[in-house]
Short mmCIF file of C-alpha atoms in Angstrom, two decimals:
data_model
loop_
_atom_site.label_atom_id
_atom_site.label_comp_id
_atom_site.label_asym_id
_atom_site.label_seq_id
_atom_site.Cartn_x
_atom_site.Cartn_y
_atom_site.Cartn_z
CA MET A 1 -8.81 26.58 -64.27
CA ALA A 2 -11.69 23.87 -65.10
CA GLN A 3 -9.13 21.61 -67.03
CA ASP A 4 -6.76 21.13 -64.73
CA GLN A 5 -6.15 17.43 -63.43
CA TYR A 6 -6.42 17.03 -59.59
CA ARG A 7 -5.46 14.48 -57.32
CA ALA A 8 -6.06 13.28 -53.91
CA GLU A 9 -3.31 13.69 -51.31
CA PRO A 10 -2.33 10.68 -50.60
CA ALA A 11 -4.64 9.16 -47.91
CA SER A 12 -1.52 8.35 -45.32
CA ASP A 13 -0.84 11.37 -45.65
CA TYR A 14 -4.08 12.46 -43.60
CA ILE A 15 -6.62 11.57 -40.79
CA LEU A 16 -10.33 12.27 -41.10
CA ARG A 17 -12.30 12.48 -38.08
CA SER A 18 -15.95 12.77 -38.31
CA LEU A 19 -18.22 14.85 -35.51
CA ASP A 20 -21.33 15.20 -35.21
CA ASP A 21 -21.13 18.58 -36.50
CA VAL A 22 -18.33 19.04 -38.95
CA THR A 23 -15.34 16.92 -40.12
CA LEU A 24 -11.37 17.28 -38.43
CA VAL A 25 -9.24 17.41 -41.47
CA TYR A 26 -5.53 16.83 -40.13
CA HIS A 27 -2.54 17.26 -42.76
CA ARG A 28 0.57 15.44 -42.19
CA ARG A 29 2.75 17.56 -43.65
CA SER A 30 1.75 20.63 -42.64
CA GLY A 31 1.10 20.08 -39.23
CA GLN A 32 -2.11 21.49 -39.75
CA THR A 33 -5.75 20.99 -38.49
CA HIS A 34 -8.53 21.92 -40.74
CA ILE A 35 -12.36 22.03 -39.27
CA VAL A 36 -13.98 21.05 -42.86
CA VAL A 37 -17.50 20.70 -43.89
CA SER A 38 -19.61 19.53 -46.68
CA PRO A 39 -18.98 19.66 -49.72
CA VAL A 40 -14.74 19.08 -48.91
CA PRO A 41 -15.33 15.74 -47.54
CA GLU A 42 -17.31 14.40 -50.77
CA ILE A 43 -14.63 16.16 -52.37
CA LEU A 44 -11.83 14.24 -51.10
CA ALA A 45 -13.47 10.61 -50.84
CA ALA A 46 -14.59 11.90 -55.25
CA LEU A 47 -10.98 12.29 -55.16
CA THR A 48 -9.24 9.11 -54.21
CA GLY A 49 -7.99 7.43 -57.06
CA ASP A 50 -6.41 8.26 -60.52
CA ILE A 51 -6.55 11.89 -61.57
CA SER A 52 -9.62 13.59 -62.63
CA SER A 53 -10.82 16.60 -64.29
CA THR A 54 -13.10 19.16 -61.94
CA ALA A 55 -16.05 17.97 -64.29
CA GLU A 56 -15.15 13.91 -63.40
CA ILE A 57 -15.71 14.95 -60.19
CA VAL A 58 -19.25 16.58 -60.48
CA ALA A 59 -19.79 13.37 -62.57
CA ARG A 60 -18.90 11.27 -59.88
CA LEU A 61 -20.82 13.38 -56.85
CA SER A 62 -23.66 13.10 -59.13
CA HIS A 63 -24.40 10.10 -58.49
CA ASP A 64 -24.99 10.32 -55.19
CA TYR A 65 -25.55 13.81 -54.53
CA ASP A 66 -28.15 16.11 -55.81
CA LEU A 67 -25.79 19.29 -56.98
CA GLY A 68 -28.33 21.15 -57.92
CA ASP A 69 -27.64 23.61 -60.66
CA PRO A 70 -25.00 21.82 -63.45
CA HIS A 71 -23.38 25.34 -64.16
CA ASP A 72 -22.93 26.49 -61.01
CA ALA A 73 -22.28 23.11 -59.38
CA LEU A 74 -18.95 22.79 -61.73
CA ALA A 75 -17.90 26.81 -60.57
CA ALA A 76 -18.80 25.61 -57.13
CA VAL A 77 -16.51 22.54 -56.95
CA GLN A 78 -13.80 24.25 -58.83
CA THR A 79 -13.76 27.03 -55.93
CA HIS A 80 -13.74 23.86 -53.56
CA LEU A 81 -10.79 22.37 -55.32
CA ASP A 82 -9.22 25.39 -55.57
CA GLU A 83 -9.02 26.42 -51.45
CA MET A 84 -8.04 22.14 -51.06
CA VAL A 85 -4.99 23.09 -53.20
CA ALA A 86 -3.93 26.08 -51.63
CA LEU A 87 -4.20 23.69 -47.84
CA GLY A 88 -2.15 21.08 -49.96
CA LEU A 89 -5.40 18.39 -49.60
CA ALA A 90 -5.98 18.09 -52.95
CA HIS A 91 -2.93 18.54 -56.03
CA VAL A 92 -3.01 19.77 -59.58
CA ALA A 93 -1.73 16.36 -61.75
CA MET B 1 -32.31 -1.32 -55.12
CA SER B 2 -29.51 1.31 -55.32
CA GLU B 3 -27.93 -0.73 -57.81
CA GLU B 4 -29.28 1.43 -60.69
CA LYS B 5 -28.75 3.94 -58.92
CA GLY B 6 -25.73 6.16 -60.25
CA ARG B 7 -25.63 3.60 -63.63
CA ASN B 8 -27.78 5.82 -65.43
CA ALA B 9 -24.45 7.23 -67.88
CA GLY B 10 -27.32 9.07 -70.57
CA ASP B 11 -28.69 10.86 -68.12
CA PRO B 12 -26.46 14.10 -67.40
CA GLN B 13 -28.09 15.00 -64.32
CA GLY B 14 -27.95 11.83 -62.68
CA LEU B 15 -30.93 11.46 -61.51
CA PRO B 16 -32.26 8.16 -59.97
CA PRO B 17 -34.19 6.30 -63.12
CA GLU B 18 -38.08 6.56 -63.62
CA ASP B 19 -38.78 2.82 -62.51
CA GLU B 20 -37.88 3.52 -58.56
CA SER B 21 -41.09 3.84 -57.24
CA LEU B 22 -39.76 6.39 -54.30
CA VAL B 23 -41.36 9.62 -54.95
CA THR B 24 -39.00 12.38 -53.16
CA PRO B 25 -35.41 12.60 -54.32
CA THR B 26 -32.71 10.21 -52.39
CA ARG B 27 -29.97 11.87 -53.26
CA ARG B 28 -29.11 15.04 -50.57
CA ARG B 29 -28.50 18.24 -51.51
CA LEU B 30 -25.11 18.86 -51.75
CA LEU B 31 -24.30 22.09 -52.89
CA MET B 32 -26.32 25.03 -52.62
CA GLY B 33 -26.32 26.58 -55.65
CA GLY B 34 -25.80 30.23 -56.80
CA ALA B 35 -23.01 31.83 -57.86
CA VAL B 36 -20.09 32.56 -55.16
CA ALA B 37 -18.83 28.92 -52.91
CA ALA B 38 -18.42 30.17 -49.74
CA SER B 39 -16.00 28.66 -48.44
CA ALA B 40 -16.62 24.92 -46.17
CA ILE B 41 -13.01 25.02 -44.34
CA VAL B 42 -11.68 26.56 -41.44
CA SER B 43 -7.67 26.09 -40.02
CA ILE B 44 -7.01 26.43 -36.66
CA ARG B 45 -4.37 28.70 -36.01
CA PRO B 46 -1.60 28.05 -32.89
CA ALA B 47 -3.34 29.84 -29.80
CA LEU B 48 0.10 29.73 -28.44
CA ALA B 49 -0.21 33.71 -27.75
CA SER B 50 -3.13 34.25 -26.90
CA THR B 51 -3.54 31.98 -23.84
CA ALA B 52 -0.13 31.99 -23.00
CA ALA B 53 0.36 35.89 -22.78
CA SER B 54 -2.68 35.74 -21.04
CA VAL B 55 -0.96 33.70 -18.18
CA LEU B 56 0.84 37.02 -17.67
CA ASN B 57 0.09 40.54 -17.54
CA CYS B 58 1.29 42.49 -20.33
CA ARG B 59 1.58 45.86 -21.96
CA ILE B 60 1.27 47.62 -25.25
CA PRO B 61 3.36 50.55 -26.07
CA VAL B 62 1.90 52.95 -28.33
CA PRO B 63 3.67 53.17 -30.40
CA ASP B 64 6.56 51.23 -29.67
CA PRO B 65 9.63 51.95 -28.38
CA PRO B 66 11.56 52.55 -31.45
CA HIS B 67 9.09 54.93 -33.02
CA ALA B 68 8.69 56.93 -30.27
CA SER B 69 9.39 60.49 -31.77
CA GLN B 70 6.52 59.27 -34.48
CA HIS B 71 2.69 60.84 -34.20
CA ILE B 72 -0.63 58.16 -35.28
CA ALA B 73 -2.57 58.90 -37.64
CA ALA B 74 -6.33 58.55 -37.75
CA ASP B 75 -6.44 55.01 -38.99
CA GLY B 76 -3.56 53.75 -36.85
CA SER B 77 -0.23 54.05 -38.91
CA LEU B 78 3.03 55.72 -38.44
CA VAL B 79 3.79 59.45 -39.34
CA PRO B 80 5.75 62.12 -38.57
CA ALA B 81 5.09 64.54 -35.65
CA GLY B 82 2.88 67.03 -36.36
CA THR B 83 1.70 65.77 -39.96
CA GLN B 84 -2.07 67.24 -39.49
CA GLY B 85 -4.97 65.61 -38.05
CA ALA B 86 -2.21 62.98 -36.08
CA VAL B 87 -2.20 62.77 -32.40
CA PRO B 88 0.94 62.28 -30.89
CA GLY B 89 1.93 58.49 -29.25
CA ALA B 90 0.61 57.73 -25.57
CA GLY B 91 2.16 58.98 -22.49
CA ARG B 92 2.36 55.19 -21.02
CA PRO B 93 1.93 51.61 -22.40
CA PHE B 94 -1.53 49.99 -21.90
CA THR B 95 -2.58 46.86 -20.08
CA GLY B 96 -3.93 44.05 -21.17
CA GLU B 97 -6.73 44.06 -19.60
CA GLU B 98 -7.11 48.07 -20.33
CA VAL B 99 -6.50 47.22 -24.32
CA LYS B 100 -9.98 44.54 -24.43
CA ALA B 101 -12.09 46.16 -22.15
CA ALA B 102 -11.10 49.15 -25.47
CA LEU B 103 -11.66 46.84 -28.16
CA ARG B 104 -15.10 46.34 -26.22
CA GLY B 105 -16.80 49.53 -26.39
CA ARG B 106 -14.72 51.56 -23.30
CA HIS B 107 -12.38 54.25 -23.61
CA LEU B 108 -8.38 53.70 -22.95
CA PRO B 109 -8.00 55.73 -20.10
CA GLY B 110 -6.66 59.63 -20.39
CA THR B 111 -7.54 59.81 -24.20
CA SER B 112 -9.72 61.95 -26.31
CA TYR B 113 -11.93 60.38 -28.63
CA GLU B 114 -9.31 61.28 -31.54
CA GLN B 115 -6.34 59.52 -29.81
CA ASN B 116 -8.76 57.06 -28.66
CA GLN B 117 -9.33 55.69 -32.04
CA ALA B 118 -6.18 56.34 -33.54
CA TYR B 119 -4.65 54.93 -30.78
CA LEU B 120 -6.67 51.28 -31.26
CA ASN B 121 -6.25 51.18 -35.02
CA TYR B 122 -2.56 51.31 -34.22
CA ILE B 123 -3.10 48.07 -31.66
CA ARG B 124 -5.11 46.51 -34.91
CA ARG B 125 -2.31 47.04 -37.39
CA LEU B 126 0.60 45.15 -34.95
CA GLN B 127 2.57 43.00 -36.22
CA SER B 128 4.55 39.68 -35.54
CA GLY B 129 7.74 41.52 -34.07
CA THR B 130 6.40 44.83 -32.93
CA SER B 131 7.01 45.19 -28.96
CA GLY B 132 3.22 44.46 -28.13
CA PHE B 133 2.07 41.87 -30.97
CA THR B 134 2.19 39.17 -28.33
CA CYS B 135 -0.24 40.80 -25.43
CA TYR B 136 -2.70 41.74 -28.30
CA ALA B 137 -2.84 38.53 -29.61
CA SER B 138 -3.81 37.00 -26.10
CA LEU B 139 -6.61 39.38 -26.19
CA GLN B 140 -7.41 37.71 -29.43
CA MET B 141 -9.84 35.06 -27.72
CA PRO B 142 -12.77 33.66 -29.98
CA ARG B 143 -16.31 34.73 -28.75
CA MET C 1 19.80 33.27 -7.25
CA LYS C 2 19.84 34.56 -3.92
CA HIS C 3 16.88 32.32 -2.29
CA GLN C 4 14.98 29.77 -3.93
CA VAL C 5 13.04 26.60 -3.36
CA MET C 6 12.52 23.56 -5.39
CA LEU C 7 8.94 22.07 -5.95
CA ARG C 8 6.18 19.90 -7.55
CA ILE C 9 2.85 20.32 -9.00
CA GLY C 10 1.63 17.11 -10.24
CA PRO C 11 4.14 15.84 -13.27
CA ALA C 12 5.64 19.43 -13.71
CA SER C 13 8.63 20.81 -10.95
CA PHE C 14 9.97 23.72 -10.34
CA ARG C 15 12.95 25.53 -9.37
CA VAL C 16 12.09 29.10 -8.01
CA GLY C 17 15.02 31.52 -7.71
CA SER C 18 14.60 35.18 -6.13
CA ALA C 19 16.63 39.16 -5.69
CA TRP C 20 14.39 38.65 -2.63
CA PRO C 21 13.46 36.60 0.54
CA GLN C 22 9.94 37.56 0.76
CA PRO C 23 8.28 35.78 -2.19
CA ILE C 24 10.22 32.29 -1.69
CA VAL C 25 9.51 32.60 1.98
CA ASP C 26 5.44 32.83 1.15
CA LEU C 27 5.83 29.83 -1.50
CA ALA C 28 7.55 27.85 1.54
CA ARG C 29 4.86 28.44 3.24
CA LEU C 30 2.19 28.00 1.27
CA TYR C 31 3.39 24.81 -1.10
CA ALA C 32 5.00 22.98 2.50
CA ALA C 33 2.67 20.17 1.58
CA TYR C 34 4.34 19.46 -1.04
CA PRO C 35 6.87 16.55 -2.66
CA GLN C 36 10.36 18.00 -3.89
CA PRO C 37 10.94 17.06 -7.53
CA GLU C 38 12.81 13.64 -7.85
CA ASP C 39 16.21 13.47 -7.45
CA GLY C 40 16.21 17.48 -6.97
CA ILE C 41 16.14 18.15 -10.56
CA ALA C 42 13.39 20.42 -11.46
CA ASP C 43 12.11 20.57 -15.29
CA PHE C 44 11.90 24.07 -15.35
CA THR C 45 13.61 27.14 -13.28
CA VAL C 46 11.60 30.89 -12.43
CA ARG C 47 13.76 33.58 -12.11
CA LEU C 48 12.31 36.90 -10.54
CA GLU C 49 14.87 39.47 -10.95
CA PRO C 50 15.34 43.70 -10.25
CA THR C 51 14.17 44.56 -13.74
CA ARG C 52 17.69 47.23 -13.76
CA PRO C 53 20.11 46.43 -11.11
CA TRP C 54 19.51 49.32 -8.50
CA ARG C 55 15.35 48.16 -8.59
CA ARG C 56 16.60 45.57 -6.47
CA PHE C 57 16.54 48.52 -3.91
CA ILE C 58 15.00 51.18 -4.95
CA ARG C 59 10.79 50.91 -5.94
CA PRO C 60 12.19 47.37 -6.04
CA SER C 61 10.36 45.73 -9.81
CA VAL C 62 10.43 42.42 -10.63
CA PHE C 63 11.10 41.20 -14.20
CA ILE C 64 9.62 37.34 -14.37
CA GLY C 65 12.33 35.30 -16.13
CA GLY C 66 13.31 31.82 -16.41
CA ASP C 67 13.62 29.06 -19.01
CA HIS C 68 10.76 30.20 -20.81
CA MET C 69 9.64 33.69 -21.23
CA LEU C 70 7.39 36.18 -22.99
CA ALA C 71 9.32 39.57 -24.18
CA ASP C 72 5.70 42.11 -23.37
CA ALA C 73 6.07 41.49 -20.22
CA ALA C 74 5.78 43.67 -17.74
CA PRO C 75 7.38 44.36 -14.55
CA MET C 76 5.73 43.76 -11.33
CA ALA C 77 6.15 45.12 -7.94
CA LEU C 78 8.01 43.12 -4.90
CA ALA C 79 4.59 43.03 -3.04
CA HIS C 80 3.29 41.09 -5.73
CA GLY C 81 5.97 38.73 -5.59
CA LEU C 82 4.34 35.48 -5.20
CA LEU C 83 1.72 36.66 -8.30
CA ALA C 84 4.65 36.92 -10.29
CA ALA C 85 6.36 33.70 -8.76
CA GLU C 86 3.38 31.46 -9.85
CA MET C 87 2.67 33.96 -13.64
CA GLY C 88 6.19 32.60 -13.77
CA MET C 89 5.28 28.88 -12.79
CA ASN C 90 2.15 29.46 -15.30
CA MET C 91 4.37 30.91 -18.31
CA GLN C 92 7.05 27.50 -17.77
CA MET C 93 4.00 25.23 -18.67
CA ALA C 94 1.67 27.26 -20.93
CA LEU C 95 5.12 27.76 -23.31
CA GLY C 96 7.48 24.74 -22.55
CA TRP C 97 5.13 21.73 -21.12
CA ARG C 98 5.13 18.38 -24.42
CA ARG C 99 4.07 15.32 -21.65
CA HIS C 100 -0.06 16.51 -22.19
CA LEU C 101 -1.97 18.26 -24.22
CA LEU C 102 -2.49 20.95 -21.83
CA LEU C 103 -5.35 23.05 -21.79
CA HIS C 104 -6.45 26.03 -20.40
CA ALA C 105 -9.22 24.86 -17.87
CA SER C 106 -10.09 24.00 -14.15
CA CYS C 107 -10.59 20.52 -13.22
CA VAL C 108 -11.97 18.32 -10.65
CA GLU C 109 -13.06 14.93 -9.73
CA LYS C 110 -16.10 12.37 -8.30
CA ASP C 111 -16.20 9.24 -8.19
CA GLY C 112 -13.16 7.86 -10.36
CA ARG C 113 -14.29 10.68 -12.66
CA ALA C 114 -13.30 14.27 -14.30
CA LEU C 115 -15.31 17.36 -14.88
CA VAL C 116 -13.47 19.57 -17.61
CA MET C 117 -14.63 23.42 -16.69
CA THR C 118 -12.60 25.52 -19.65
CA GLY C 119 -12.90 30.15 -20.60
CA GLU C 120 -11.71 32.99 -20.80
CA SER C 121 -11.04 34.59 -17.52
CA GLY C 122 -13.64 35.72 -15.71
CA SER C 123 -15.55 33.32 -17.17
CA GLY C 124 -15.76 31.45 -13.49
CA LYS C 125 -14.08 28.31 -13.76
CA SER C 126 -11.57 28.68 -11.09
CA THR C 127 -13.87 29.70 -8.08
CA LEU C 128 -16.23 27.17 -9.14
CA ALA C 129 -13.68 24.87 -9.04
CA ALA C 130 -12.40 26.48 -6.19
CA GLN C 131 -15.72 25.57 -4.72
CA LEU C 132 -16.64 21.83 -5.85
CA GLY C 133 -13.27 21.39 -4.30
CA GLU C 134 -14.57 22.37 -0.53
CA ARG C 135 -18.01 20.64 -1.35
CA GLY C 136 -16.56 16.52 -1.88
CA TRP C 137 -15.04 17.15 -5.52
CA ARG C 138 -11.14 16.32 -5.85
CA LEU C 139 -9.61 19.78 -6.90
CA MET C 140 -7.25 18.44 -9.56
CA GLY C 141 -6.50 22.16 -11.07
CA ASP C 142 -8.31 26.23 -11.21
CA GLU C 143 -6.26 27.15 -14.41
CA PHE C 144 -4.43 24.14 -15.85
CA ALA C 145 -5.31 19.88 -17.15
CA LEU C 146 -3.38 18.24 -18.39
CA LEU C 147 -4.47 15.63 -21.33
CA ASP C 148 -2.78 12.25 -22.02
CA PRO C 149 -2.92 11.89 -25.54
CA THR C 150 -1.50 8.01 -24.98
CA THR C 151 -4.51 6.98 -22.69
CA GLY C 152 -6.84 10.07 -22.79
CA GLN C 153 -6.62 10.66 -18.95
CA ILE C 154 -6.78 14.08 -17.34
CA PHE C 155 -3.98 14.56 -15.03
CA ALA C 156 -3.31 16.97 -12.50
CA PHE C 157 -1.57 20.74 -12.08
CA PRO C 158 -2.76 21.73 -8.68
CA ARG C 159 -1.03 25.12 -7.80
CA LEU C 160 -2.58 27.06 -5.91
CA VAL C 161 -5.82 28.52 -6.43
CA SER C 162 -5.98 32.17 -7.41
CA LEU C 163 -8.38 34.32 -6.21
CA LYS C 164 -9.86 37.33 -7.64
CA ASN C 165 -11.96 39.99 -6.74
CA GLN C 166 -15.09 39.21 -5.07
CA ALA C 167 -13.86 35.57 -5.04
CA ILE C 168 -11.83 36.11 -2.28
CA ALA C 169 -15.10 36.43 0.13
CA VAL C 170 -16.55 33.95 -1.51
CA MET C 171 -13.72 31.69 -0.85
CA GLN C 172 -12.76 33.33 3.08
CA GLY C 173 -16.97 32.13 3.67
CA GLU C 174 -15.89 28.04 2.78
CA ALA C 175 -11.84 27.00 4.03
CA PRO C 176 -9.59 27.53 6.75
CA ALA C 177 -7.74 30.79 7.53
CA GLU C 178 -5.04 28.88 7.22
CA ARG C 179 -5.16 28.02 3.58
CA PHE C 180 -4.39 31.03 2.45
CA GLY C 181 -1.56 33.74 1.55
CA PRO C 182 -1.08 36.79 1.53
CA LEU C 183 -4.29 39.37 0.50
CA MET C 184 -2.20 40.99 -2.59
CA ARG C 185 -4.18 44.80 -3.75
CA ASP C 186 -4.41 46.17 -6.91
CA THR C 187 -2.28 43.92 -8.49
CA PRO C 188 -2.64 44.10 -12.34
CA LYS C 189 -5.35 41.03 -12.55
CA GLY C 190 -7.03 43.55 -9.79
CA ASP C 191 -6.75 42.14 -6.22
CA ILE C 192 -5.82 38.24 -5.78
CA ARG C 193 -5.38 35.85 -2.71
CA HIS C 194 -4.12 32.29 -3.21
CA LEU C 195 -6.01 29.29 -1.79
CA VAL C 196 -4.25 25.94 -0.75
CA PRO C 197 -6.04 23.18 -2.53
CA ASN C 198 -7.15 20.79 0.30
CA ARG C 199 -5.18 18.11 1.41
CA SER C 200 -6.61 15.68 -0.65
CA ALA C 201 -6.21 17.54 -3.55
CA VAL C 202 -2.30 17.66 -3.12
CA THR C 203 -2.26 14.01 -1.68
CA ARG C 204 -3.31 12.51 -4.70
CA MET C 205 -2.08 14.94 -7.49
CA ASP C 206 -0.79 12.12 -9.11
CA GLU C 207 -4.04 10.20 -10.17
CA GLY C 208 -5.20 9.83 -13.52
CA THR C 209 -8.85 10.63 -14.11
CA ILE C 210 -10.53 9.37 -17.46
CA PRO C 211 -12.83 12.54 -18.09
CA ALA C 212 -16.66 12.57 -18.23
CA LEU C 213 -17.89 15.97 -18.98
CA LEU C 214 -16.97 19.85 -20.45
CA LEU C 215 -18.50 22.66 -19.80
CA PHE C 216 -18.73 26.11 -20.87
CA PRO C 217 -19.10 28.31 -17.97
CA ARG C 218 -19.77 32.00 -17.99
CA PHE C 219 -20.45 33.44 -14.77
CA GLY C 220 -22.46 37.00 -14.53
CA PHE C 221 -26.06 35.39 -17.38
CA ALA C 222 -29.54 34.53 -16.69
CA PRO C 223 -29.11 31.02 -15.79
CA GLU C 224 -29.27 28.48 -18.45
CA VAL C 225 -27.69 25.27 -19.68
CA ARG C 226 -27.29 24.78 -23.50
CA GLU C 227 -25.90 21.91 -26.16
CA VAL C 228 -22.50 22.47 -26.87
CA GLY C 229 -21.74 20.68 -30.68
CA GLN C 230 -18.78 18.53 -30.87
CA GLY C 231 -16.96 20.87 -33.84
CA GLU C 232 -17.38 23.60 -31.44
CA ALA C 233 -15.82 22.05 -28.10
CA PHE C 234 -13.16 21.23 -30.69
CA MET C 235 -12.73 24.62 -32.17
CA ARG C 236 -12.76 25.94 -28.28
CA LEU C 237 -10.41 23.84 -27.16
CA THR C 238 -7.99 24.30 -29.70
CA GLN C 239 -7.87 28.24 -28.35
CA ALA C 240 -7.57 27.32 -25.06
CA SER C 241 -4.29 25.33 -25.74
CA THR C 242 -1.34 26.63 -25.51
CA ASN C 243 0.23 23.41 -27.45
CA TYR C 244 -2.04 21.84 -29.63
CA VAL C 245 -0.12 22.89 -32.42
CA THR C 246 3.59 21.48 -31.20
CA LEU C 247 2.08 18.29 -30.57
CA GLY C 248 0.87 17.69 -34.07
CA GLU C 249 -0.65 14.38 -34.55
CA ARG C 250 -0.86 13.08 -30.68
CA GLY C 251 -2.71 16.90 -29.75
CA PHE C 252 -5.43 15.83 -32.88
CA THR C 253 -6.37 12.36 -31.72
CA ALA C 254 -5.83 13.39 -27.84
CA LEU C 255 -8.24 16.01 -28.36
CA THR C 256 -10.38 14.73 -31.01
CA ARG C 257 -10.85 11.63 -28.64
CA PHE C 258 -11.95 13.60 -25.77
CA VAL C 259 -14.98 15.68 -27.59
CA THR C 260 -15.90 12.46 -29.13
CA ASP C 261 -15.83 10.88 -25.44
CA ILE C 262 -17.50 13.47 -23.69
CA PRO C 263 -20.62 15.19 -23.90
CA ALA C 264 -20.26 19.24 -23.51
CA ARG C 265 -22.26 21.59 -21.67
CA ALA C 266 -22.70 25.45 -22.06
CA ILE C 267 -23.82 26.62 -18.37
CA ASP C 268 -24.84 30.32 -18.14
CA PHE C 269 -25.02 31.59 -14.36
CA SER C 270 -25.63 34.50 -12.39
CA SER C 271 -24.22 32.79 -8.81
CA GLY C 272 -22.03 29.82 -7.28
CA ASP C 273 -25.10 28.15 -6.27
CA GLU C 274 -26.71 28.15 -9.17
CA ALA C 275 -23.94 27.45 -10.86
CA ILE C 276 -23.21 23.81 -8.50
CA ALA C 277 -27.10 23.12 -8.32
CA MET C 278 -26.72 23.14 -12.39
CA ILE C 279 -23.64 21.30 -12.44
CA ASP C 280 -24.92 18.61 -9.82
CA ARG C 281 -27.71 17.58 -12.22
CA LEU C 282 -25.28 17.25 -15.05
CA TRP C 283 -23.29 15.42 -13.46
CA GLU C 284 -26.13 12.83 -12.32
CA THR C 285 -27.10 12.66 -15.80
CA LEU C 286 -24.67 12.94 -18.37
CA ALA C 287 -21.13 11.67 -16.07
#
């Protein structure tokens, strides 16, 4: 799992709206609306660009955020990525 | 000042360089730590059934008509008549209002304790396409 | 169908047909001040039909049919025929209306701005709207508010107000007798009596209004006001809308704009007067 490479859903395929307490994502292809909280919007932002591995995403995030214990961080980001892939917000490259 | 942040390629933790004059960390904590990450996504489910059916008076037969001769086990599943511990179906359909009250702790009218439990479990297991499903879905308003 | 009437409520028009005359007589009287559909063409048809051919005469039993129907619907007694007709029209809107985002909410307007109140049945949203409608606010609707995805305005759907149980006595003290429909006892939702919206609500039904305040009322609790976050308001409104998902992206942009533009509060109250005092204060400070 941690060896997977990921890419984002193209930015034109979803709409993000920040509300005061959560972020909304409208996914055009599925017509689904998701209410998301940290760290999902941050992971989405860290994904844009090329294909990345989970470790690369974690490294990118840790430039701007405190991720705590690095081992836990890798597992946590992996879990969130898996959920995002299941919903079509990210893809296994 | 922030030019230095994030350019410390040699530092695996990505900590701010030591010559920054700030005492406290400048980066927001992103992850909660611990072994299991809680889901951060809630997907909106269509409320069509819930609101549309709530404007109508609806009812839930227990069990649905094609299975009227079967009995209901304590866990709500359908079993052959005469099965030990199962109860016969209800004599009449329950209204949405009656089921809503029962789900909140009242009793389905005219039922014993065993019947009430079995019927409520049957209702909770209703699937799309079964008579009464839309009515049940209409009761699932959040909070 | 043997008996029928055509009517328009806000932007939606209906042809209601019935195997029995009385529900049509009631509708025609209560909706007498309402306009007819444009060019005689109705958006929706509602049909009040006997559940079996002989149930037209013997223990008459009304099945609510129409362009949009729900199979689980329980039949109704003929004495509740007017209620059946109203439920049928609501069903058409809930399942078939696409031109606006349909919110299960009451709505009143004052000084060119709209107050939207949403909640489950029993929350008090309909009774409050009816009371405000008799206190200088324009009643836009007691059950549905229509949100225009293009402009963000709310449009009115001022159907007959459906008063239940205690609310009937409350409003009989506040509105003249000729605006009430027949008292229907022991319907599946208790005792019900309809109230015709006042003249201003009917003549101004086509005026859209910018929304200014969203409330989540809860009747039967000690008085309290709580802020409601935009995320929570959004989530609850998706559950209070029958066509949010169907409208797709238009629904998303309409609803996100609604919750980001408008403050939201939850209000608990144990009497109408209490609630109205809270609403007046909130309107003054937030709207």
